[in-house]
Coordinates of C-alpha atoms in Angstrom, one line a residue:
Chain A
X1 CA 112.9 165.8 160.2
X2 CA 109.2 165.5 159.1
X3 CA 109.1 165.2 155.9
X4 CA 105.7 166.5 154.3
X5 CA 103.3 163.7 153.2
X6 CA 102.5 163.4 149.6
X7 CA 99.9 161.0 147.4
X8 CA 102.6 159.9 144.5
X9 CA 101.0 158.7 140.9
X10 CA 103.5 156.8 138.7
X11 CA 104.9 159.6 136.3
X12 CA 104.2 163.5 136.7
X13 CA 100.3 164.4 137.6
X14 CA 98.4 167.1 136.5
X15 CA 99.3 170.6 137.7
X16 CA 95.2 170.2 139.4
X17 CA 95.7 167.7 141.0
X18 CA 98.6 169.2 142.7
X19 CA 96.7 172.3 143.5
X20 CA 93.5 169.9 144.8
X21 CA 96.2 168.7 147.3
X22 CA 97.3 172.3 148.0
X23 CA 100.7 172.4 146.1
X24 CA 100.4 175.2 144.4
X25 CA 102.8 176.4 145.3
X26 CA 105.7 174.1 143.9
X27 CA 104.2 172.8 141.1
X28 CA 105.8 169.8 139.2
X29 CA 105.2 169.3 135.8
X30 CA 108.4 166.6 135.1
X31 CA 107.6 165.1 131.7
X32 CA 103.6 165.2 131.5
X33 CA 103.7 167.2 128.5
X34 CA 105.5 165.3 126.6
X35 CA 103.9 163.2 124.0
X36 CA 102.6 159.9 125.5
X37 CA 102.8 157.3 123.1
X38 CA 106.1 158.3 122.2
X39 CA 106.8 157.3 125.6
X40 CA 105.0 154.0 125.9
X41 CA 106.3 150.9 125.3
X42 CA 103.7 148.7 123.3
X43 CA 103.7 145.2 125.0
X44 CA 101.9 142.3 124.9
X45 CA 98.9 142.3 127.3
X46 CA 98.3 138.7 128.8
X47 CA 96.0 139.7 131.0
X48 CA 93.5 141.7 128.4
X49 CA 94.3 138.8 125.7
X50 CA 92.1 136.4 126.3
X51 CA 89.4 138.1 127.6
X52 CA 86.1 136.8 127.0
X53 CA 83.0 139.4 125.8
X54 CA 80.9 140.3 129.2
X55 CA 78.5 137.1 129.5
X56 CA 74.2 137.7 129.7
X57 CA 74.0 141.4 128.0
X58 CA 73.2 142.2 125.1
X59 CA 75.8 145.3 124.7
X60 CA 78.8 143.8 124.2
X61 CA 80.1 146.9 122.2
X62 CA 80.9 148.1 126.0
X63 CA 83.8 145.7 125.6
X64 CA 85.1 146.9 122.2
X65 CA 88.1 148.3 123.8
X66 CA 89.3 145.4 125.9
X67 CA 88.2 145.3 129.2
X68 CA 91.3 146.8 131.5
X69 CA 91.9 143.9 133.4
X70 CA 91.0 140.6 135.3
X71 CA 92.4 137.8 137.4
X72 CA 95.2 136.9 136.1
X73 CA 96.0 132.8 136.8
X74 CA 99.4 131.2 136.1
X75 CA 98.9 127.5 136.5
X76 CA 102.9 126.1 137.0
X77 CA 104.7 122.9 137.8
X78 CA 104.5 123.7 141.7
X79 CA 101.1 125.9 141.7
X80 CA 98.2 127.3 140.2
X81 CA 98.7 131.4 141.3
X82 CA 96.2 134.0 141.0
X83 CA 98.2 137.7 140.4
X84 CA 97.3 140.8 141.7
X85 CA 99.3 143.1 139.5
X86 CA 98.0 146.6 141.7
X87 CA 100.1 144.9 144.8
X88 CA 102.9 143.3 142.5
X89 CA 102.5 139.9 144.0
X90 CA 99.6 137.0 144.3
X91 CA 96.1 137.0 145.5
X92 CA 96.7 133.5 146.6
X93 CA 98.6 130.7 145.5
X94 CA 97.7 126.6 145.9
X95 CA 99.9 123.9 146.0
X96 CA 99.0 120.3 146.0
X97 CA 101.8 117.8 149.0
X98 CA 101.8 113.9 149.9
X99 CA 104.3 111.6 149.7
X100 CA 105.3 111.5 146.0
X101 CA 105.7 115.4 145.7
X102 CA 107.8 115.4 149.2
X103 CA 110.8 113.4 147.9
X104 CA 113.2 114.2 145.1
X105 CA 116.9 115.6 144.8
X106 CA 116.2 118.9 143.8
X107 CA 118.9 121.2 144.8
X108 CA 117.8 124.9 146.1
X109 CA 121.4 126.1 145.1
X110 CA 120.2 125.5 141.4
X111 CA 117.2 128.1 141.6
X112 CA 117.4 132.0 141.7
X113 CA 114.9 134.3 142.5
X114 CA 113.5 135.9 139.2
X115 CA 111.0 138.3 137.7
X116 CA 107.8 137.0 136.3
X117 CA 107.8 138.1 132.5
X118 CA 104.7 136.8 132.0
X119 CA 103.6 139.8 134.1
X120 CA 103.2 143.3 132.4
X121 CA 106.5 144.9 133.3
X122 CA 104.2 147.9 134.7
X123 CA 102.4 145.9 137.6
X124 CA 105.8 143.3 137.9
X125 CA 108.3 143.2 141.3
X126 CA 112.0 142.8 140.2
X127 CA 115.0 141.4 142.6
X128 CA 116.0 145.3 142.8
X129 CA 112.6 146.4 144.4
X130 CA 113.6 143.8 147.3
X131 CA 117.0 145.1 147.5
X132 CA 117.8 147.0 150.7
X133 CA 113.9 147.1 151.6
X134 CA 114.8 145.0 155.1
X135 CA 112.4 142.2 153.6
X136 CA 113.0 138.7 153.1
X137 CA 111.5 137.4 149.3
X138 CA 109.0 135.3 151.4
X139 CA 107.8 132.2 149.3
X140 CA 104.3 131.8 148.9
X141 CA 104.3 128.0 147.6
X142 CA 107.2 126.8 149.6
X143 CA 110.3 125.9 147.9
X144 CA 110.8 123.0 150.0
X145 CA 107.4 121.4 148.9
X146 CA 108.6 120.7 145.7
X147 CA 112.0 118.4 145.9
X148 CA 110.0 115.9 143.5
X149 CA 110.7 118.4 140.2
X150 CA 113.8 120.3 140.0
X151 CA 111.0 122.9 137.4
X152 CA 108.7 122.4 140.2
X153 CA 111.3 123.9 142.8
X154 CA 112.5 126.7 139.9
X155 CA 108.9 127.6 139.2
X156 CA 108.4 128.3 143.0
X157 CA 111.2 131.2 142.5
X158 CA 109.2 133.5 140.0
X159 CA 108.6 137.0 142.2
X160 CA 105.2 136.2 141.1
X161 CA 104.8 133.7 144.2
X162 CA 106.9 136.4 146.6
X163 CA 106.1 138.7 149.0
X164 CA 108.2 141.2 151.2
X165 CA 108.1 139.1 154.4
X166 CA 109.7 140.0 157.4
X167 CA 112.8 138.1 157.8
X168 CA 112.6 136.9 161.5
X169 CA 109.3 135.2 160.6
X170 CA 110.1 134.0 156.9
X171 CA 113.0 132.2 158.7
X172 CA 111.6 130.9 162.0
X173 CA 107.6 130.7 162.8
X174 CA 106.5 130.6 159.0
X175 CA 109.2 128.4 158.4
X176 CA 108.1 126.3 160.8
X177 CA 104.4 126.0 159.3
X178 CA 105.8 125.4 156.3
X179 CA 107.6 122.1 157.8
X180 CA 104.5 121.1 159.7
X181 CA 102.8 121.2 156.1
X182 CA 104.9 118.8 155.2
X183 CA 105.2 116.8 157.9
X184 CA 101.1 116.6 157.5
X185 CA 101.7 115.4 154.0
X186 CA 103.2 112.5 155.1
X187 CA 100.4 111.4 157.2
X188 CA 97.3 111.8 154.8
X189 CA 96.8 111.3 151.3
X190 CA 96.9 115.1 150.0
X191 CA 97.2 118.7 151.5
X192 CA 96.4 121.3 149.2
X193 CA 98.0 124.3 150.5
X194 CA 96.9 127.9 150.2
X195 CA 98.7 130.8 150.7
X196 CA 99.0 134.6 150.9
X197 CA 98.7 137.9 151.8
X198 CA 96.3 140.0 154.3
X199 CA 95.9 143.7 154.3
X200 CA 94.3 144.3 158.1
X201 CA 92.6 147.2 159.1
X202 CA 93.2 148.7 162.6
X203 CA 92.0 151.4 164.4
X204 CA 94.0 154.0 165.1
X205 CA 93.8 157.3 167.6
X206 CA 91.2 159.2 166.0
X207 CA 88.8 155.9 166.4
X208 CA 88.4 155.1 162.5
X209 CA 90.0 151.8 160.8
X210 CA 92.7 152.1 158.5
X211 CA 94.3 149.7 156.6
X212 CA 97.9 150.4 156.1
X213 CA 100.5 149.2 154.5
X214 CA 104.6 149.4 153.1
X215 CA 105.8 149.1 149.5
X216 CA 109.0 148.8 148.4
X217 CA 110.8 149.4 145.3
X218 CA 110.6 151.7 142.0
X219 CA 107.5 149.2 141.6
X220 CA 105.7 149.8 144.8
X221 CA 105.5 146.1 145.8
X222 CA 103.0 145.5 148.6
X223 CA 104.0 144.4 152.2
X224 CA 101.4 142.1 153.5
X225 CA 100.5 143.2 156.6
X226 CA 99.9 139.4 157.8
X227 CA 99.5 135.9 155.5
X228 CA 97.0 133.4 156.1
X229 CA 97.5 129.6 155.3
X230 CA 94.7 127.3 154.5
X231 CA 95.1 123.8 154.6
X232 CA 92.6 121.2 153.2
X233 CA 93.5 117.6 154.6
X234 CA 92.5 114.4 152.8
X235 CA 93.0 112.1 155.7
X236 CA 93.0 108.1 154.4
X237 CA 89.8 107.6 155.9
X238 CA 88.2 110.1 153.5
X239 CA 87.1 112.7 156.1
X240 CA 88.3 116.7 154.5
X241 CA 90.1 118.3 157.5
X242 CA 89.9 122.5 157.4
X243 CA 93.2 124.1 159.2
X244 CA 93.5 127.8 158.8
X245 CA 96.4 129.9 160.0
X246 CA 97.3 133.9 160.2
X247 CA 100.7 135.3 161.5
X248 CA 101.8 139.3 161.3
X249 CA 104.1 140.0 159.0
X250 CA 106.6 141.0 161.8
X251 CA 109.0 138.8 164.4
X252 CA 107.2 136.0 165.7
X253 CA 108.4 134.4 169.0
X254 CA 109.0 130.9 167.3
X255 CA 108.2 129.2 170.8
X256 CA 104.8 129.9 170.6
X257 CA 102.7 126.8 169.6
X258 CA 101.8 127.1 166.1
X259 CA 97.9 126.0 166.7
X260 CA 97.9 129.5 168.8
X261 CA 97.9 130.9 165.1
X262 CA 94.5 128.5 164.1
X263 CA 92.2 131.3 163.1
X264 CA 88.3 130.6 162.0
X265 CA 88.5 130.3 158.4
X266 CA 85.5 133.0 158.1
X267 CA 87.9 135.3 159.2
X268 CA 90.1 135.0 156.3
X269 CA 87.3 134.5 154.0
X270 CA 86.1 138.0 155.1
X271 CA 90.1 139.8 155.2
X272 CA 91.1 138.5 151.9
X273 CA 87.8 138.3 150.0
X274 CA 88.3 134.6 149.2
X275 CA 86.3 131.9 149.7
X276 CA 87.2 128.0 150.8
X277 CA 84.2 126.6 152.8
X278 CA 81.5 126.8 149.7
X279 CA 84.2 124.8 147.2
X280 CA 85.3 122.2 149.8
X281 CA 81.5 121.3 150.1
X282 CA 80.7 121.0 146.8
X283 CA 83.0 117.7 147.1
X284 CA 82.2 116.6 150.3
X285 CA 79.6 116.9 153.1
X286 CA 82.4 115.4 155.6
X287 CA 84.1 118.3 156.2
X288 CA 86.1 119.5 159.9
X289 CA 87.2 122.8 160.6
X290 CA 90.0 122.7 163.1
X291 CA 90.0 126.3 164.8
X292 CA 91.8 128.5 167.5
X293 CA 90.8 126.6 170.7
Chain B
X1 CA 92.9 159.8 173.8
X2 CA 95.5 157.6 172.2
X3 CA 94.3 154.0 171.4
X4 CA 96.6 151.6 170.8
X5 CA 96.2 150.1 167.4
X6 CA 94.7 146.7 167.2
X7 CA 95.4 144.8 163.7
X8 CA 91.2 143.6 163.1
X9 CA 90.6 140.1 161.5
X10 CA 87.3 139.6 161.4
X11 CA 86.2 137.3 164.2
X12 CA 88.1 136.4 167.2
X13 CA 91.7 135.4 166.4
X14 CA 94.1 132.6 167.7
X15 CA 95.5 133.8 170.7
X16 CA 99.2 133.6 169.1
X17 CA 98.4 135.8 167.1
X18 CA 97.5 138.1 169.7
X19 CA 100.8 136.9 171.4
X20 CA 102.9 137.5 168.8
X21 CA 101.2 141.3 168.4
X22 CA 102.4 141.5 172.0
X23 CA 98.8 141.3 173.7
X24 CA 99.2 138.2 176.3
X25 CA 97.8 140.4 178.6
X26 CA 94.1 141.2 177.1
X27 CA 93.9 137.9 175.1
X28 CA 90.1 137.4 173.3
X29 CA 88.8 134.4 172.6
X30 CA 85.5 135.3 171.3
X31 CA 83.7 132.3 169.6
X32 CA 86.5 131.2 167.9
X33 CA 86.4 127.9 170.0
X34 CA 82.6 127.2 168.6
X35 CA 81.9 125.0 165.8
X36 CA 82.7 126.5 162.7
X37 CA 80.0 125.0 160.8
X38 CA 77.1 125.5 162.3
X39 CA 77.9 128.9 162.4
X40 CA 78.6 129.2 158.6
X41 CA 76.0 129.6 156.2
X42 CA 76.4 127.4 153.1
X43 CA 75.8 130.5 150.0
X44 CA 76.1 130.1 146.7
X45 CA 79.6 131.4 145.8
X46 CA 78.8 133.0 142.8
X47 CA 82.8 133.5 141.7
X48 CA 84.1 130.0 142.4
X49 CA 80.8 128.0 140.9
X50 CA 82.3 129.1 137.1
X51 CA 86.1 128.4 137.5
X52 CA 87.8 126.9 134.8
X53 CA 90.4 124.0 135.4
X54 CA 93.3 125.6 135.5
X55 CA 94.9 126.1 131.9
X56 CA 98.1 124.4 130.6
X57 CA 98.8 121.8 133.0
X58 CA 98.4 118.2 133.7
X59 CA 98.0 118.6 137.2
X60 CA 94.2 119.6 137.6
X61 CA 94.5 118.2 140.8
X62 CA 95.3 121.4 142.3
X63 CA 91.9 122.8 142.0
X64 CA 90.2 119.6 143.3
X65 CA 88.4 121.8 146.0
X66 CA 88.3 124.9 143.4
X67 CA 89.7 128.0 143.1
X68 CA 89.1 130.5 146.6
X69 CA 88.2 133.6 144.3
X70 CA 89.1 135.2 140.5
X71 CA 87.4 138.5 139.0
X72 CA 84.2 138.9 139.3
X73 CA 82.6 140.7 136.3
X74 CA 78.9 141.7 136.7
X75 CA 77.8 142.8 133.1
X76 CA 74.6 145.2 133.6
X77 CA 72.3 147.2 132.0
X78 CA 74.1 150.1 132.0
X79 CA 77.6 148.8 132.5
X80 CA 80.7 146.2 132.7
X81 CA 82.0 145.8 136.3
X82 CA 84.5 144.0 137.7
X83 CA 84.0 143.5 141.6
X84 CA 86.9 143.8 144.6
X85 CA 85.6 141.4 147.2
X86 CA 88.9 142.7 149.4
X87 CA 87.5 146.5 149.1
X88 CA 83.9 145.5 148.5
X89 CA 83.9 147.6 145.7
X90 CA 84.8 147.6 142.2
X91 CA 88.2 147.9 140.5
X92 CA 86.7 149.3 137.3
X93 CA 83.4 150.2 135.6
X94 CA 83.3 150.6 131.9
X95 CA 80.0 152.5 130.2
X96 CA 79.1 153.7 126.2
X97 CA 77.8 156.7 126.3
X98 CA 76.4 158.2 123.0
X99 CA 73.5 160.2 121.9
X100 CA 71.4 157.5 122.2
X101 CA 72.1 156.4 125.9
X102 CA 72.1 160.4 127.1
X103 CA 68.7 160.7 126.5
X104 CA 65.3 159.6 128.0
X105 CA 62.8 160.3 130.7
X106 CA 64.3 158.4 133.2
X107 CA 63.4 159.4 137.2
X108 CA 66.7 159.4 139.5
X109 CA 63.7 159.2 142.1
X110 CA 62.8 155.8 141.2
X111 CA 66.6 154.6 142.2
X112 CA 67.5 153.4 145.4
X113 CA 71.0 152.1 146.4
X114 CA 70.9 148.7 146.7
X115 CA 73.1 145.9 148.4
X116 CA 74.4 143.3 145.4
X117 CA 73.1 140.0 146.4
X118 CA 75.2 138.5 143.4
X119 CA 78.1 139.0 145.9
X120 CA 78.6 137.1 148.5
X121 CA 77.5 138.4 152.1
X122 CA 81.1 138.4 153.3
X123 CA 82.4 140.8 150.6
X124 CA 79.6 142.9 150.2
X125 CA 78.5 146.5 151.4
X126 CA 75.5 147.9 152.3
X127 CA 73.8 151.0 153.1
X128 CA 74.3 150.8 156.9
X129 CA 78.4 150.3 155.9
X130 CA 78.0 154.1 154.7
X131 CA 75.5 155.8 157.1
X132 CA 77.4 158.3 159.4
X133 CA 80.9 157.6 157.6
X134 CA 80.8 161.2 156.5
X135 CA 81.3 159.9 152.7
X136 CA 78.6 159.8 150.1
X137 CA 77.5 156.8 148.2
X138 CA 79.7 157.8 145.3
X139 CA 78.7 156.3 141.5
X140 CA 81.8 155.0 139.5
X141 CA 79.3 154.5 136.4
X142 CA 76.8 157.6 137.0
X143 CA 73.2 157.2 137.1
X144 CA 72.7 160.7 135.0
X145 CA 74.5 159.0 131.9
X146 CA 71.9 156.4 131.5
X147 CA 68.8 158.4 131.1
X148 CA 68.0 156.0 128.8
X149 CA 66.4 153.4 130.5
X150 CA 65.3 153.2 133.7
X151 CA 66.8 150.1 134.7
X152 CA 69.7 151.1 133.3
X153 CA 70.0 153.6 135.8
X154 CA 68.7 151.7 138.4
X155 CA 71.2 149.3 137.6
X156 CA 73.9 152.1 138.5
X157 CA 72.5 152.1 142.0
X158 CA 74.1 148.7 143.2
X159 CA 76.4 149.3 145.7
X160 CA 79.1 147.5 143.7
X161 CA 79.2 150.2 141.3
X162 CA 79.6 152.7 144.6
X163 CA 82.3 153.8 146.3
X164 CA 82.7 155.8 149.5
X165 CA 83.8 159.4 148.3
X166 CA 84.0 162.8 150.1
X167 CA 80.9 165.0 149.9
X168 CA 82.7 168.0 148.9
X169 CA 84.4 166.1 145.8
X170 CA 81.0 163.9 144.8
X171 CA 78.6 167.3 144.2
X172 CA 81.3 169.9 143.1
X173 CA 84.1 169.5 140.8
X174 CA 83.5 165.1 140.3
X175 CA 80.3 165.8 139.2
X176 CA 81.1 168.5 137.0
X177 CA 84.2 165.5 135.6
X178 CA 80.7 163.1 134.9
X179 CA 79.2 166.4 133.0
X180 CA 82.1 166.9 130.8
X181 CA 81.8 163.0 129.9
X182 CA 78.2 163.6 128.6
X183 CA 79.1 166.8 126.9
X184 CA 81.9 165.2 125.5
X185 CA 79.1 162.0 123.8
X186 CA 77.2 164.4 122.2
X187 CA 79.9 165.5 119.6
X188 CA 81.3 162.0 119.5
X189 CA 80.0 158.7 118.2
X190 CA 80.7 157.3 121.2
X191 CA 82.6 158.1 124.6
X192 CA 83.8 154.5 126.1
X193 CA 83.9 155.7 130.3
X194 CA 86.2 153.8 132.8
X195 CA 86.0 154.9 136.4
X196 CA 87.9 152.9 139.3
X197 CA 89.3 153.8 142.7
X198 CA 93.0 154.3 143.2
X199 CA 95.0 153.6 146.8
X200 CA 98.1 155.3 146.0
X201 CA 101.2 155.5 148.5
X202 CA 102.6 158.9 149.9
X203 CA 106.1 158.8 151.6
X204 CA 105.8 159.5 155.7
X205 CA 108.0 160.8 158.2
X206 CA 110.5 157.7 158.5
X207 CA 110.9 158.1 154.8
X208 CA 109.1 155.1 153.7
X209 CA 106.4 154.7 151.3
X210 CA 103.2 153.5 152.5
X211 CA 99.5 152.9 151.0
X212 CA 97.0 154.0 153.6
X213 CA 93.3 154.1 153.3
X214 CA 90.1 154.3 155.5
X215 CA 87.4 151.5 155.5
X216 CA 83.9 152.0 156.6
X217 CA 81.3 150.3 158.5
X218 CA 80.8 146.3 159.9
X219 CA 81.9 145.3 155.9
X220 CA 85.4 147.4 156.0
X221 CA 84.0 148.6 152.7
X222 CA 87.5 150.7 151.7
X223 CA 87.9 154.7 150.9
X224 CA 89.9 155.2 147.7
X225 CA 93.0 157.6 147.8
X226 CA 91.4 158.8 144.7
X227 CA 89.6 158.2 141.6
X228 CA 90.6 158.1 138.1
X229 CA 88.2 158.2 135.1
X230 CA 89.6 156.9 131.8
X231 CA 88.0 158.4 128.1
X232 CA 88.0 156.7 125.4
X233 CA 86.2 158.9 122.3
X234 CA 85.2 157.9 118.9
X235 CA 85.7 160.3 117.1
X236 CA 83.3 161.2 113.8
X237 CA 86.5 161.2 111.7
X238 CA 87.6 157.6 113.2
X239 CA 90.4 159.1 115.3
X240 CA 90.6 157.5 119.1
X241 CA 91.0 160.2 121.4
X242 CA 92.4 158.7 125.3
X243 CA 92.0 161.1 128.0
X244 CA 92.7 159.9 132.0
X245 CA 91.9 162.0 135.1
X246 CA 92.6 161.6 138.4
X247 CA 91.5 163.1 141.6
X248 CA 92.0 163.3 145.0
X249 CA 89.1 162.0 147.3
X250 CA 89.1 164.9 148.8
X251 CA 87.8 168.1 148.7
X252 CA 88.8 169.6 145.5
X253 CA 88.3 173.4 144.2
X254 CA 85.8 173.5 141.3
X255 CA 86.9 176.3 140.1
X256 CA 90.1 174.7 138.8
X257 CA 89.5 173.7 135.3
X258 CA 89.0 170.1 134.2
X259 CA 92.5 169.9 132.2
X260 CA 94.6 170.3 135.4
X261 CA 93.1 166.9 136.3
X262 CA 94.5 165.0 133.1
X263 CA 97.4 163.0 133.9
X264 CA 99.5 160.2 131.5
X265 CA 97.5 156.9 131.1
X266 CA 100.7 154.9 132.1
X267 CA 100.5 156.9 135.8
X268 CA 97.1 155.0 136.0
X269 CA 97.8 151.9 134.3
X270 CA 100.7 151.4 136.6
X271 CA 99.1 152.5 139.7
X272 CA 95.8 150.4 139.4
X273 CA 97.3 147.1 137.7
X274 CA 94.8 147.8 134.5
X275 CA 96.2 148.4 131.0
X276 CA 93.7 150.5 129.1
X277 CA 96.8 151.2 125.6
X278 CA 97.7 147.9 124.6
X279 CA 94.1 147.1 124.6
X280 CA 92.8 150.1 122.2
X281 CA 95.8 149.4 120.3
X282 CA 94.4 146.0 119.2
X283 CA 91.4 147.9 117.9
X284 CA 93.6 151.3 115.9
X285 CA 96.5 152.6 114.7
X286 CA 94.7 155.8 115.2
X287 CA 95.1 156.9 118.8
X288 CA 96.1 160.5 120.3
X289 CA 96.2 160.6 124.1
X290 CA 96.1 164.0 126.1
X291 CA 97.7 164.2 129.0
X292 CA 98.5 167.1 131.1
X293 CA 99.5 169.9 129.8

């Protein structure tokens, strides 16, 4: 049966709003009028600690009140994570892999998957939110990268560095770029790996773009609709090598060649409002960008 | 007619990615086989050029080639923003408004919207993004409340502090919400105003939840769901007053009164990923919220 679309805000919304969206007619009030600080939990906020006054203007009272939030980095054993707490999951996480970090006896059996608590509880994913969803916890920063620290390899297992990944890809075609990063490791002196999550727009029938996109859970955790890999080679002879990679977030017919998925790293810079190319030339002018062919 | 949706990365993509989206049969190549560097301008990248190392551990290696992105605040004239390269917009705007900053002979006449050069060209909207969409050039921090000065309010016309919004709701019952906020700074000593978009999910047919959202123009500058605006008032007596409204970005009835708008803080704080309480907490012991009623 069709069920009857509607917008849903976190906690009752105001009996106006309802009536903007025409609901007038059964019109919620659930516990709005109850008294709200009785209701909220105070908790520490990490992201709004540390925040420095607005740089350059003179009217820094604008910031008496905190400012409400901004990036918020983690910097762990395996990665240094930037966290987007409206999607519940990162903006992008990088991993350094050679040879060193490749080898190690850390045991996968030894790590479970587990909430970030460094993460207000309000913009956090928990193992429940995955639960019956049909996704896989997809690792951002692979697990497998990280056999040199058992930490390292724990660290990898925060929800922080998950997303809801389909599991025919997590388990075959991603899985697969994850080994060829590897595999790459062992041939130059660093990769530094960068990963996560797209949100594509497409057109749909009446002609205008839309992005769209899943979420899971009481929390609302965002399904990417694709994720992107960037990979910045430091080959022995000094030369910076560019590979950058997108695959859906749906099943992905391992047998296709993984440089069919080599995408012009403008493309990502402009989908995930990142940026690569200005950084890497800041350290070298001997840079190559392997793309789709 | 009906199209058949297209997933859009910017650019041509690798043509496994249009395998694996099941389009063998009208692969693209576009000029994803040309050089990618003499295609990419070199630009200052305003949010990567100030990254810190990251924090609290010894492997500073990991941001060798920087940091691809972090929050990008733009401190102005007339406000604190902090920009959403993904949306090309802002996640949140914060203004002081008093009886000081309400008055002046500034000309609305003398403002023109105006790209923001200080953010780079891939994540930036401009005017052509918004001509024809059928959505106005809608001001988080409004250029009425910054009479002032007149830079302030020209400041107010950078496309950064605009986001696309429905006609209807921009000159009718939003603009009476931006009246209220100046009405509500002249029997204050001062009114602290944060305005930011919201994508919130609705539940479809199949009985899943999904975010969905329009974007605009050759940029993919994104349509919010809605829009909240957070109060914070000082009150003459020292009390904090919080009040949050949401509304649809939509066409909403201006005849229904402003307090069927107000909804808990927590419904915003949880939707958007800010925290607005724990913040003003910091600050007072003092605070009353009102939410809907």
């Amino acid at each position: 049966a069709m069920l009857r679309a509607r917008w849903v805000l976190p906690l009752a919304v105001g009996a106006g709003l309802e009536a903007a969206l025409g609901r007038w007619e059964h019109r919620e009030r659930g516990d709005a009028a109850e008294g709200l600080l009785a209701r909220l939990p105070v908790l520490p906020a990490v992201a709004a600690a540390s925040l420095p006054a607005p740089p350059g203007s003179g009217r820094t009272e604008l910031s008496k009140y905190g400012l409400p939030g901004l990036a918020q980095l983690r910097s762990r054993e395996s990665y240094v994570l930037c966290y987007d707490p409206r999607s519940r999951s990162a903006l992008w996480v990088i991993e350094q892999l050679n040879r060193d970090t490749l080898s190690g006896a850390s045991d996968r059996a030894a790590c479970d998957f587990q909430e970030d608590d460094s993460v207000h509880e309000y913009h956090r994913a928990t193992n429940a939110d995955y639960r019956g969803s049909g996704f896989d916890r997809g690792h951002l920063a692979a697990a497998a990268n990280h056999k040199w620290s058992q930490k390292a390899m724990r660290d990898t297992f925060y929800l922080s560095n998950i997303a809801p990944q389909n599991p025919h890809l997590n388990q075959n075609a991603w899985n697969n770029l994850e080994k060829y990063c590897r595999s790459l490791a062992k041939n130059n002196r660093n990769v530094y790996v960068c990963t996560g999550p797209l949100f594509l727009p497409r057109m749909e029938a009446d002609g205008k773009m839309y992005v769209k996109y899943q979420v899971i859970g009481k929390n609302n955790v965002a399904v990417p609709t694709h994720f992107f890999k960037v990979l910045i080679l430091e080959k022995e002879s000094g030369e910076i090598e560019l590979r950058s990679y997108v695959m859906p977030n749906s099943p992905v017919d391992d047998k296709i060649p993984l440089e069919r998925f080599l995408v012009p790293i403008e493309s990502i810079e402009r989908a995930s409002g990142l940026l690569f190319v200005p950084n890497i030339l800041k350290r070298t002018s001997n840079l190559k960008a392997i793309t789709a062919g």
